[in-house]
Structures are given as structure tokens and as C-alpha cells.
């Protein structure tokens, strides 16, 4: 039988890096092939080449035995290839349903018949085991739901080869399970899939084979059932990785943040809690249960009612005021709120602090030398690759963009850090690093409010765990009490 997809010697060079260096791999019909590698290894670049978004400098491809040279994603779709992107490609002011039919060739049966589309989408959602409100505009959906729309969209186009670039970064464990069940059934019907993830546990669970790439080159391909978490991590990073966070007990001090009856439309219905200096309070919950509203209200980005006190004073209403008082914020969506993609790393490194010393220099002009020193400290301290301070943020891989945001927010040494999904899309080595920095900052007295859809992250970092459901806090647990099962039930709205 022909192979679903064959890549031979694919090479792609960008000004500062050789992103893909003679990559060869093949994908069989009926299998899930996992593609893993550190941030910046070249995974997304390779998949964008397959999907016709960018041409390779060299190399050849075949789909089902026939030469394949896509000029655009339309070619890819015509060849039965679908892709779920790491960063969403949805049209924000349009509804979910409109996004499903958008971009399809006029004249194809799926084009723009909205009622037909609704039926198909509903059927697909039943198969997938998740729901998305079809008539809601994309811009009103939390990122978790947007991710589901991307998956739905690829399948809607009847893809036979499905490429998923970190599809589970924003899904809950239960949702990820549903997706895996679907994927297994999908390939059993004779289709094929490429699955990219930094969650190696998932890779072990869902894939048949795993290809590891490092610095743009294939390190090796293994049968998944013959490998292990540790072995994969080692192949990716080239050294042993500590997969558990090392931390001592917290020594909580004064109350830094105090929230009473905080409400923010549409989903935050009234929450009360506090965070002390020197502790990490984790908020667990399925996305879309008010966490986004909570974080944005506290960061001064969303109108709210109720009380939020910071060091005994009302929290300033606007983002700049909040920042100036020593609060840092890692937003859940690094593209929408974390970075200005066309700005350089240097400019992004001081975003929100440009009006303050040491960056504001003589006569109010930016002190370029200070900015450059800071940007250097960021790219070196947080292992941003490539080490450039002048490259636009857009040109970095997803995980490296995330490191830029987290590094900026930690380097300003806040009293309070509000971190939403701080390691989303970050590789195992870098997660280890970021977790260690968070624990260190905690031990130096920083208060941390950690919002994460990744249960293992909450379990390994938090000193206290609050569970949100339906816009309210429905439970508080210590890490000792909090098993994945108990958390899962609370997160589903079932009281323990
Ligand atoms: N348009 C571009 N211009 C310049 N460099 C780019 C561009 N796109 C990607 N790169 C570089 O190519 C390399 C590979 O990036 P890619 O996005 O493929 O990594 P990745 O393996 O998907 O990483 P991650 O896990 O962080 O998503 C990175 O060093 C990145 O900075
Ligand atoms: Mg990527």
C-alpha cells in the first residue's frame, strides 16, 4: 500500500536559523505519528510546509504515492490534508458556523449552505464528544473553545490526513481523552494523523510511532510502545529532565490579594479568596468557567463589581495602574494580550514598563542601552531561542514566545503574579525551568495566583487549590487532598 505522506530532505532556512534540515519522514495510513521536539525544533515549520503555507527551500513530498507540491492550503485541502494550528487562524468577528464554511471553494457541496453546515457540524460534535456554540462569535469564546472550533473546522473539510499542532494545549484532561478516542477511531477507519504535543504522556497514549526532531533535524523515530517518558524527554532535550517540581513547604506571609464577591460578565458570578505572600494559589477548572474574566478583572483589563484589594488598598481599575503597583500578569493568550507580534523582543521585553525607570531616560526618551541590557537578560535568563533581541516576536516559535512573556513578567520582580496557563506550549525542559523560577520567586515572598487548565501543573505547583465551576469557587483543597479524580469531579460541578 502507498504511504499517506512521505517527506524527503525537506529543508527550510530562515535568516537566523536552519529550521528544517533535510527532514525525511513517512506517515502510514491507519496510524497516528507523533512529532516531538523542543521549542523551536522546527515542528510547526515542517507542518506549515506540508499544509502549503510556506514552500520548502529544498525537498520533495508525496501524498498517497503521488508527488505533492502545494501552492497554498487550498491545494492541501484538495489533497485531503487538514490542519489544526498552534495559533488560531479563525476570523474573530464571525460565528463558529461561518468559520466552518469560510475559505471553502465556492461550488463545493460544503460551501455556504448554513443549514446543511449546521447539521454536519452537530453530527461531528457528537462524534467528537464535545460541544461548541455554533452561533457564537469567535471573539466571545475562551481560547479552549476556539481550539475546538479549529479541530471541528479541519474535520469539516473531510480531511483524510489530519495534522494537529498542539491541539491539547488548552483542553482539559477529559476533553483530551475525548479527542484521543476520536483520533484512534479516525485512523482505524484508514485515515492518518500527525500529532504534535509537548505533553509526552499524551504522546505515549495516542501515537503508534514517534519522531523526535532537534535543531531542525530528525533525531530518530521509535515505536511508541517501545519507548518511555524519560527516554523521549532525553531524546528531545539531549539530557536528563526532572519531571517533578522540587519545592519545600510554603511559608505564607501577609495577605497580598484579597477578593470578595468579585463578579465580571459574562461568566464570573462572584468569588471570594485571598493569596498571601510566599504562596502559590492554584485555580483549577474547565476553561470557560469564569477564569478568564477573573484574571482580566484583576489585571485591570475588564470591568467588574465587588472588591479586590491589593496590599490592603483597592486594586487600581486600569491595567497600567495595576502594573505600576507591582502586579505582573501572564495572559492566557500570548498573541492577543501578551505580545505585540511585530515588535522586537527588546520592545516586547519592556512592554508596559516603558514609561518607568530604568527604561525612561533623559528627557523622557527611551534609554536604548537599558532596554538592550534588559532584553539580553531576558533572552539569556529564559533561554529564548534564537538569542536575538531585535527579531520580531512573530518570528519565534510558540514556546519561545511564551518564554518571552513569562520572562518579562518575572524579571520585573512583582509582589503579585497572576499567571494564566504560564507553560502553555512550552517544552518539557522549559517547563522544568519556569516551574523552578516560580517556586524560587514564591520562596522570596512573591504571591502567585496560578490559573491553569493543566491539572498536573496545578497539582505540582499550588500550595492551595481552588476549583472554579459555573463562575464560582466550588471547593478548596490542599495538594494532599487533591487527587486528579477528586479535582475532576469538582471541575465537572459534582460536589465531593
Ligand atoms: N517566519 C519566520 N521567520 C524567521 N524565523 C522563523 C520564522 N518561522 C519560524 N522561524 C524560526 O524557525 C525555528 C523553528 O520554529 P517552529 O515554529 O517550527 O518551532 P516549533 O518546533 O514549532 O516550536 P514550538 O514547540 O515552540 O512551537 C525557530 O527558531 C523560529 O524562530
Ligand atoms: Mg510550534
Short mmCIF file of N, CA, C and O in Angstrom, two decimals, residues 193-306:
data_model
loop_
_atom_site.label_atom_id
_atom_site.label_comp_id
_atom_site.label_asym_id
_atom_site.label_seq_id
_atom_site.Cartn_x
_atom_site.Cartn_y
_atom_site.Cartn_z
N UNK A 193 -2.88 10.51 10.91
CA UNK A 193 -2.76 11.77 11.65
C UNK A 193 -1.34 12.01 12.12
O UNK A 193 -0.61 11.08 12.44
N UNK A 194 -0.97 13.28 12.15
CA UNK A 194 0.29 13.69 12.77
C UNK A 194 -0.08 14.55 13.97
O UNK A 194 -0.88 15.49 13.86
N UNK A 195 0.48 14.19 15.11
CA UNK A 195 0.09 14.81 16.36
C UNK A 195 1.32 15.44 17.02
O UNK A 195 2.29 14.75 17.33
N UNK A 196 1.27 16.75 17.21
CA UNK A 196 2.38 17.44 17.87
C UNK A 196 1.97 17.79 19.28
O UNK A 196 0.87 18.31 19.49
N UNK A 197 2.80 17.47 20.25
CA UNK A 197 2.46 17.82 21.63
C UNK A 197 3.72 17.89 22.47
O UNK A 197 4.69 17.20 22.20
N UNK A 198 3.66 18.76 23.49
CA UNK A 198 4.74 18.77 24.47
C UNK A 198 4.38 17.90 25.67
O UNK A 198 5.15 17.74 26.58
N UNK A 199 3.15 17.38 25.67
CA UNK A 199 2.73 16.53 26.78
C UNK A 199 3.05 15.09 26.41
O UNK A 199 2.31 14.42 25.69
N UNK A 200 4.19 14.63 26.89
CA UNK A 200 4.70 13.34 26.44
C UNK A 200 3.79 12.19 26.88
O UNK A 200 3.73 11.16 26.21
N UNK A 201 3.09 12.38 27.97
CA UNK A 201 2.14 11.36 28.42
C UNK A 201 1.09 11.10 27.35
O UNK A 201 0.72 9.96 27.07
N UNK A 202 0.64 12.19 26.74
CA UNK A 202 -0.35 12.06 25.67
C UNK A 202 0.24 11.38 24.45
O UNK A 202 -0.42 10.56 23.80
N UNK A 203 1.47 11.73 24.15
CA UNK A 203 2.15 11.13 23.00
C UNK A 203 2.20 9.61 23.18
O UNK A 203 1.89 8.85 22.27
N UNK A 204 2.55 9.18 24.40
CA UNK A 204 2.64 7.75 24.67
C UNK A 204 1.27 7.10 24.55
O UNK A 204 1.15 5.96 24.13
N UNK A 205 0.25 7.85 24.91
CA UNK A 205 -1.08 7.27 24.92
C UNK A 205 -1.69 7.14 23.52
O UNK A 205 -2.32 6.15 23.21
N UNK A 206 -1.46 8.13 22.68
CA UNK A 206 -2.26 8.16 21.45
C UNK A 206 -1.52 7.74 20.19
O UNK A 206 -2.13 7.36 19.20
N UNK A 207 -0.17 7.78 20.21
CA UNK A 207 0.51 7.58 18.92
C UNK A 207 1.00 6.16 18.73
O UNK A 207 1.20 5.40 19.68
N UNK A 208 1.21 5.80 17.45
CA UNK A 208 1.79 4.50 17.12
C UNK A 208 3.30 4.59 17.02
O UNK A 208 4.03 3.71 17.43
N UNK A 209 3.76 5.70 16.40
CA UNK A 209 5.20 5.93 16.31
C UNK A 209 5.47 7.37 16.68
O UNK A 209 4.58 8.22 16.59
N UNK A 210 6.70 7.63 17.08
CA UNK A 210 7.06 8.99 17.46
C UNK A 210 8.36 9.38 16.78
O UNK A 210 9.35 8.65 16.84
N UNK A 211 8.33 10.52 16.10
CA UNK A 211 9.54 11.06 15.51
C UNK A 211 10.01 12.23 16.35
O UNK A 211 9.22 13.11 16.68
N UNK A 212 11.28 12.21 16.71
CA UNK A 212 11.84 13.29 17.54
C UNK A 212 12.70 14.17 16.67
O UNK A 212 13.55 13.67 15.92
N UNK A 213 12.48 15.48 16.71
CA UNK A 213 13.40 16.37 16.00
C UNK A 213 14.07 17.34 16.98
O UNK A 213 13.50 17.71 18.00
N UNK A 214 15.31 17.64 16.65
CA UNK A 214 16.07 18.58 17.48
C UNK A 214 16.86 19.47 16.54
O UNK A 214 17.50 18.98 15.61
N UNK A 215 16.81 20.78 16.78
CA UNK A 215 17.53 21.74 15.94
C UNK A 215 17.29 21.48 14.45
O UNK A 215 18.23 21.51 13.66
N UNK A 216 16.06 21.20 14.09
CA UNK A 216 15.71 21.07 12.69
C UNK A 216 16.04 19.74 12.05
O UNK A 216 15.82 19.55 10.86
N UNK A 217 16.58 18.81 12.85
CA UNK A 217 16.98 17.52 12.28
C UNK A 217 16.24 16.36 12.95
O UNK A 217 15.93 16.44 14.14
N UNK A 218 15.99 15.30 12.20
CA UNK A 218 15.38 14.12 12.81
C UNK A 218 16.42 13.41 13.67
O UNK A 218 17.49 13.05 13.18
N UNK A 219 16.09 13.23 14.96
CA UNK A 219 16.98 12.50 15.85
C UNK A 219 16.71 11.01 15.75
O UNK A 219 17.59 10.18 15.86
N UNK A 220 15.42 10.69 15.56
CA UNK A 220 15.08 9.28 15.44
C UNK A 220 13.58 9.09 15.45
O UNK A 220 12.82 9.99 15.81
N UNK A 221 13.17 7.89 15.00
CA UNK A 221 11.75 7.54 15.05
C UNK A 221 11.65 6.24 15.83
O UNK A 221 12.44 5.32 15.59
N UNK A 222 10.73 6.18 16.79
CA UNK A 222 10.60 4.98 17.62
C UNK A 222 9.16 4.49 17.61
O UNK A 222 8.23 5.27 17.38
N UNK A 223 9.00 3.17 17.82
CA UNK A 223 7.65 2.65 18.07
C UNK A 223 7.26 3.14 19.46
O UNK A 223 7.99 2.93 20.43
N UNK A 224 6.09 3.76 19.56
CA UNK A 224 5.75 4.40 20.83
C UNK A 224 5.69 3.40 21.97
O UNK A 224 6.11 3.70 23.08
N UNK A 225 5.21 2.18 21.68
CA UNK A 225 5.09 1.28 22.83
C UNK A 225 6.44 0.75 23.30
O UNK A 225 6.54 0.18 24.36
N UNK A 226 7.47 1.01 22.55
CA UNK A 226 8.80 0.58 22.98
C UNK A 226 9.61 1.69 23.63
O UNK A 226 10.80 1.54 23.90
N UNK A 227 8.97 2.87 23.89
CA UNK A 227 9.73 3.96 24.50
C UNK A 227 9.09 4.36 25.83
O UNK A 227 8.16 3.71 26.30
N UNK A 228 9.62 5.39 26.45
CA UNK A 228 9.09 5.84 27.74
C UNK A 228 9.19 7.36 27.81
O UNK A 228 9.87 7.99 27.01
N UNK A 229 8.51 7.90 28.81
CA UNK A 229 8.54 9.34 29.04
C UNK A 229 9.97 9.86 29.14
O UNK A 229 10.35 10.82 28.49
N UNK A 230 10.74 9.18 29.96
CA UNK A 230 12.10 9.64 30.23
C UNK A 230 12.94 9.55 28.96
O UNK A 230 13.73 10.45 28.66
N UNK A 231 12.77 8.46 28.22
CA UNK A 231 13.57 8.27 27.02
C UNK A 231 13.23 9.34 25.98
O UNK A 231 14.14 9.90 25.34
N UNK A 232 11.95 9.65 25.83
CA UNK A 232 11.56 10.68 24.87
C UNK A 232 12.12 12.03 25.28
O UNK A 232 12.66 12.77 24.46
N UNK A 233 11.97 12.35 26.57
CA UNK A 233 12.46 13.64 27.06
C UNK A 233 13.96 13.77 26.80
O UNK A 233 14.45 14.81 26.38
N UNK A 234 14.67 12.67 27.03
CA UNK A 234 16.11 12.69 26.82
C UNK A 234 16.45 12.89 25.35
O UNK A 234 17.33 13.67 24.99
N UNK A 235 15.73 12.18 24.48
CA UNK A 235 15.98 12.33 23.04
C UNK A 235 15.73 13.77 22.58
O UNK A 235 16.44 14.31 21.73
N UNK A 236 14.69 14.38 23.16
CA UNK A 236 14.33 15.74 22.75
C UNK A 236 15.35 16.76 23.19
O UNK A 236 15.74 17.65 22.45
N UNK A 237 15.71 16.67 24.46
CA UNK A 237 16.49 17.73 25.09
C UNK A 237 17.98 17.42 25.06
O UNK A 237 18.82 18.31 25.14
N UNK A 238 18.32 16.13 24.96
CA UNK A 238 19.72 15.74 24.95
C UNK A 238 20.33 15.67 26.34
O UNK A 238 21.53 15.68 26.50
N UNK A 239 19.48 15.66 27.39
CA UNK A 239 19.97 15.47 28.76
C UNK A 239 18.81 14.92 29.58
O UNK A 239 17.67 14.87 29.11
N UNK A 240 19.09 14.53 30.83
CA UNK A 240 18.02 14.07 31.71
C UNK A 240 17.14 15.25 32.10
O UNK A 240 17.64 16.35 32.34
N UNK A 241 15.83 15.04 32.18
CA UNK A 241 14.93 16.12 32.60
C UNK A 241 14.25 15.68 33.88
O UNK A 241 13.82 14.54 34.01
N UNK A 242 14.20 16.61 34.85
CA UNK A 242 13.48 16.31 36.09
C UNK A 242 12.00 16.53 35.81
O UNK A 242 11.59 17.64 35.52
N UNK A 243 11.21 15.47 35.89
CA UNK A 243 9.82 15.65 35.52
C UNK A 243 8.94 16.05 36.71
O UNK A 243 7.76 16.23 36.58
N UNK A 244 9.53 16.20 37.89
CA UNK A 244 8.75 16.67 39.05
C UNK A 244 9.33 17.98 39.58
O UNK A 244 10.53 18.19 39.54
N UNK A 245 8.44 18.83 40.07
CA UNK A 245 8.90 20.10 40.63
C UNK A 245 9.48 19.85 42.01
O UNK A 245 8.91 19.12 42.81
N UNK A 246 10.65 20.47 42.27
CA UNK A 246 11.22 20.31 43.60
C UNK A 246 10.89 21.54 44.42
O UNK A 246 11.32 22.64 44.11
N UNK A 247 10.08 21.34 45.45
CA UNK A 247 9.73 22.51 46.26
C UNK A 247 9.46 22.12 47.70
O UNK A 247 8.93 21.05 47.99
N UNK A 248 9.86 23.00 48.61
CA UNK A 248 9.59 22.78 50.02
C UNK A 248 8.23 23.36 50.38
O UNK A 248 7.54 23.90 49.52
N UNK A 249 7.83 23.24 51.64
CA UNK A 249 6.55 23.80 52.05
C UNK A 249 6.56 25.33 51.95
O UNK A 249 7.61 25.96 52.11
N UNK A 250 5.38 25.90 51.70
CA UNK A 250 5.28 27.36 51.60
C UNK A 250 5.35 27.98 52.99
O UNK A 250 4.98 27.34 53.98
N UNK A 251 5.84 29.21 53.06
CA UNK A 251 5.79 29.96 54.32
C UNK A 251 5.02 31.24 54.06
O UNK A 251 5.60 32.31 53.89
N UNK A 252 3.67 31.13 54.06
CA UNK A 252 2.85 32.28 53.68
C UNK A 252 3.01 33.43 54.67
O UNK A 252 3.11 33.21 55.87
N UNK A 253 3.04 34.66 54.14
CA UNK A 253 3.15 35.86 54.97
C UNK A 253 1.86 36.67 54.91
O UNK A 253 0.77 36.10 54.99
N UNK A 254 2.02 37.98 54.73
CA UNK A 254 0.85 38.87 54.72
C UNK A 254 -0.06 38.58 53.52
O UNK A 254 0.39 38.03 52.51
N UNK A 255 -1.32 39.02 53.67
CA UNK A 255 -2.24 38.88 52.56
C UNK A 255 -1.90 39.92 51.50
O UNK A 255 -1.83 41.11 51.78
N UNK A 256 -1.66 39.46 50.28
CA UNK A 256 -1.31 40.38 49.20
C UNK A 256 -2.54 40.71 48.37
O UNK A 256 -2.80 41.85 48.02
N UNK A 257 -3.31 39.70 48.07
CA UNK A 257 -4.52 39.91 47.27
C UNK A 257 -5.72 39.38 48.02
O UNK A 257 -5.69 38.27 48.55
N UNK A 258 -6.76 40.20 48.07
CA UNK A 258 -7.98 39.78 48.76
C UNK A 258 -9.17 40.12 47.88
O UNK A 258 -9.32 41.27 47.46
N UNK A 259 -9.97 39.13 47.60
CA UNK A 259 -11.07 39.30 46.67
C UNK A 259 -12.37 38.93 47.37
O UNK A 259 -12.43 37.90 48.03
N UNK A 260 -13.37 39.79 47.25
CA UNK A 260 -14.67 39.50 47.89
C UNK A 260 -15.81 39.73 46.93
O UNK A 260 -15.97 40.84 46.42
N UNK A 261 -16.56 38.71 46.66
CA UNK A 261 -17.75 38.84 45.81
C UNK A 261 -17.43 39.45 44.45
O UNK A 261 -18.20 40.27 43.94
N UNK A 262 -16.32 39.07 43.87
CA UNK A 262 -15.92 39.65 42.58
C UNK A 262 -16.76 39.04 41.44
O UNK A 262 -16.85 37.83 41.31
N UNK A 263 -17.34 39.93 40.65
CA UNK A 263 -18.17 39.50 39.53
C UNK A 263 -17.69 40.20 38.27
O UNK A 263 -17.35 41.38 38.33
N UNK A 264 -17.68 39.49 37.16
CA UNK A 264 -17.37 40.14 35.88
C UNK A 264 -18.11 39.39 34.78
O UNK A 264 -18.01 38.17 34.69
N UNK A 265 -18.87 40.12 34.00
CA UNK A 265 -19.62 39.45 32.95
C UNK A 265 -18.69 38.94 31.85
O UNK A 265 -17.62 39.52 31.66
N UNK A 266 -19.06 37.90 31.10
CA UNK A 266 -20.32 37.20 31.28
C UNK A 266 -20.27 36.03 32.28
O UNK A 266 -21.32 35.59 32.71
N UNK A 267 -19.11 35.55 32.66
CA UNK A 267 -19.12 34.26 33.35
C UNK A 267 -18.71 34.26 34.81
O UNK A 267 -18.89 33.26 35.49
N UNK A 268 -18.11 35.35 35.29
CA UNK A 268 -17.66 35.32 36.69
C UNK A 268 -18.80 35.79 37.59
O UNK A 268 -19.23 36.93 37.54
N UNK A 269 -19.28 34.87 38.45
CA UNK A 269 -20.54 35.13 39.16
C UNK A 269 -20.37 35.56 40.61
O UNK A 269 -21.33 35.71 41.33
N UNK A 270 -19.15 35.71 41.06
CA UNK A 270 -18.97 36.09 42.46
C UNK A 270 -18.02 35.13 43.15
O UNK A 270 -18.40 34.01 43.49
N UNK A 271 -16.76 35.57 43.34
CA UNK A 271 -15.78 34.71 44.01
C UNK A 271 -15.10 35.49 45.13
O UNK A 271 -14.94 36.72 45.06
N UNK A 272 -14.73 34.77 46.18
CA UNK A 272 -14.01 35.35 47.31
C UNK A 272 -12.85 34.44 47.66
O UNK A 272 -13.04 33.22 47.78
N UNK A 273 -11.66 35.01 47.81
CA UNK A 273 -10.49 34.24 48.23
C UNK A 273 -9.35 35.21 48.50
O UNK A 273 -9.50 36.42 48.29
N UNK A 274 -8.25 34.70 49.02
CA UNK A 274 -7.09 35.57 49.18
C UNK A 274 -5.83 34.82 48.80
O UNK A 274 -5.82 33.59 48.75
N UNK A 275 -4.79 35.57 48.52
CA UNK A 275 -3.47 35.00 48.24
C UNK A 275 -2.45 35.72 49.11
O UNK A 275 -2.43 36.94 49.15
N UNK A 276 -1.64 34.95 49.81
CA UNK A 276 -0.62 35.54 50.69
C UNK A 276 0.74 35.59 50.00
O UNK A 276 0.99 34.84 49.06
N UNK A 277 1.57 36.46 50.52
CA UNK A 277 2.97 36.48 50.06
C UNK A 277 3.56 35.11 50.32
O UNK A 277 3.26 34.47 51.33
N UNK A 278 4.37 34.63 49.39
CA UNK A 278 5.06 33.36 49.62
C UNK A 278 4.21 32.13 49.41
O UNK A 278 4.57 31.04 49.84
N UNK A 279 3.06 32.27 48.77
CA UNK A 279 2.29 31.05 48.45
C UNK A 279 1.79 31.09 47.01
O UNK A 279 1.62 32.16 46.42
N UNK A 280 1.58 29.90 46.49
CA UNK A 280 1.01 29.76 45.15
C UNK A 280 -0.39 29.20 45.31
O UNK A 280 -0.58 28.10 45.82
N UNK A 281 -1.38 30.01 44.94
CA UNK A 281 -2.76 29.54 44.98
C UNK A 281 -3.14 29.16 43.56
O UNK A 281 -3.04 29.98 42.64
N UNK A 282 -3.54 27.92 43.38
CA UNK A 282 -3.87 27.43 42.05
C UNK A 282 -5.37 27.42 41.84
O UNK A 282 -6.12 27.06 42.74
N UNK A 283 -5.78 27.84 40.66
CA UNK A 283 -7.20 27.75 40.31
C UNK A 283 -7.34 26.70 39.23
O UNK A 283 -6.79 26.84 38.13
N UNK A 284 -8.05 25.64 39.58
CA UNK A 284 -8.28 24.58 38.61
C UNK A 284 -9.71 24.72 38.10
O UNK A 284 -10.58 25.19 38.81
N UNK A 285 -9.92 24.32 36.88
CA UNK A 285 -11.27 24.39 36.35
C UNK A 285 -11.24 24.21 34.85
O UNK A 285 -10.21 24.43 34.21
N UNK A 286 -12.37 23.77 34.32
CA UNK A 286 -12.51 23.67 32.88
C UNK A 286 -12.55 25.10 32.35
O UNK A 286 -13.20 25.96 32.93
N UNK A 287 -11.84 25.35 31.27
CA UNK A 287 -11.86 26.72 30.75
C UNK A 287 -13.27 27.15 30.41
O UNK A 287 -14.09 26.36 30.00
N UNK A 288 -13.53 28.44 30.60
CA UNK A 288 -14.86 28.94 30.30
C UNK A 288 -15.76 28.97 31.53
O UNK A 288 -16.96 29.17 31.43
N UNK A 289 -15.18 28.74 32.71
CA UNK A 289 -15.97 28.81 33.93
C UNK A 289 -15.69 30.07 34.73
O UNK A 289 -15.89 30.11 35.94
N UNK A 290 -15.23 31.09 34.03
CA UNK A 290 -15.04 32.38 34.69
C UNK A 290 -13.58 32.73 34.97
O UNK A 290 -13.29 33.84 35.41
N UNK A 291 -12.66 31.81 34.67
CA UNK A 291 -11.25 32.09 34.97
C UNK A 291 -10.73 33.27 34.16
O UNK A 291 -10.01 34.12 34.69
N UNK A 292 -11.08 33.30 32.87
CA UNK A 292 -10.60 34.39 32.02
C UNK A 292 -11.07 35.73 32.58
O UNK A 292 -10.30 36.69 32.68
N UNK A 293 -12.34 35.79 32.94
CA UNK A 293 -12.90 37.03 33.48
C UNK A 293 -12.21 37.40 34.79
O UNK A 293 -11.92 38.57 35.03
N UNK A 294 -11.96 36.40 35.63
CA UNK A 294 -11.30 36.67 36.91
C UNK A 294 -9.93 37.30 36.68
O UNK A 294 -9.59 38.34 37.24
N UNK A 295 -9.14 36.65 35.85
CA UNK A 295 -7.78 37.13 35.60
C UNK A 295 -7.81 38.52 34.99
O UNK A 295 -7.08 39.42 35.41
N UNK A 296 -8.68 38.72 34.02
CA UNK A 296 -8.71 40.02 33.35
C UNK A 296 -9.24 41.12 34.27
O UNK A 296 -8.80 42.27 34.19
N UNK A 297 -10.18 40.78 35.13
CA UNK A 297 -10.68 41.78 36.09
C UNK A 297 -9.54 42.21 37.00
O UNK A 297 -9.31 43.40 37.22
N UNK A 298 -8.79 41.23 37.51
CA UNK A 298 -7.71 41.56 38.44
C UNK A 298 -6.59 42.33 37.74
O UNK A 298 -5.96 43.20 38.33
N UNK A 299 -6.37 42.03 36.47
CA UNK A 299 -5.29 42.70 35.74
C UNK A 299 -5.71 44.08 35.23
O UNK A 299 -4.93 44.74 34.55
N UNK A 300 -6.93 44.46 35.51
CA UNK A 300 -7.38 45.78 35.08
C UNK A 300 -7.80 45.84 33.63
O UNK A 300 -7.79 46.90 33.02
N UNK A 301 -8.15 44.69 33.10
CA UNK A 301 -8.48 44.64 31.68
C UNK A 301 -9.97 44.44 31.42
O UNK A 301 -10.40 44.33 30.28
N UNK A 302 -10.76 44.36 32.50
CA UNK A 302 -12.17 44.05 32.30
C UNK A 302 -12.97 44.67 33.44
O UNK A 302 -12.59 44.57 34.60
N UNK A 303 -14.08 45.32 33.12
CA UNK A 303 -14.91 45.91 34.17
C UNK A 303 -15.48 44.84 35.10
O UNK A 303 -15.76 43.72 34.66
N UNK A 304 -15.61 45.17 36.37
CA UNK A 304 -16.10 44.18 37.33
C UNK A 304 -16.78 44.87 38.49
O UNK A 304 -16.67 46.08 38.67
N UNK A 305 -17.48 44.06 39.29
CA UNK A 305 -18.07 44.55 40.53
C UNK A 305 -17.53 43.73 41.67
O UNK A 305 -17.06 42.61 41.48
N UNK A 306 -17.65 44.27 42.88
CA UNK A 306 -17.13 43.55 44.03
C UNK A 306 -15.81 44.16 44.45
O UNK A 306 -15.36 45.16 43.88
#
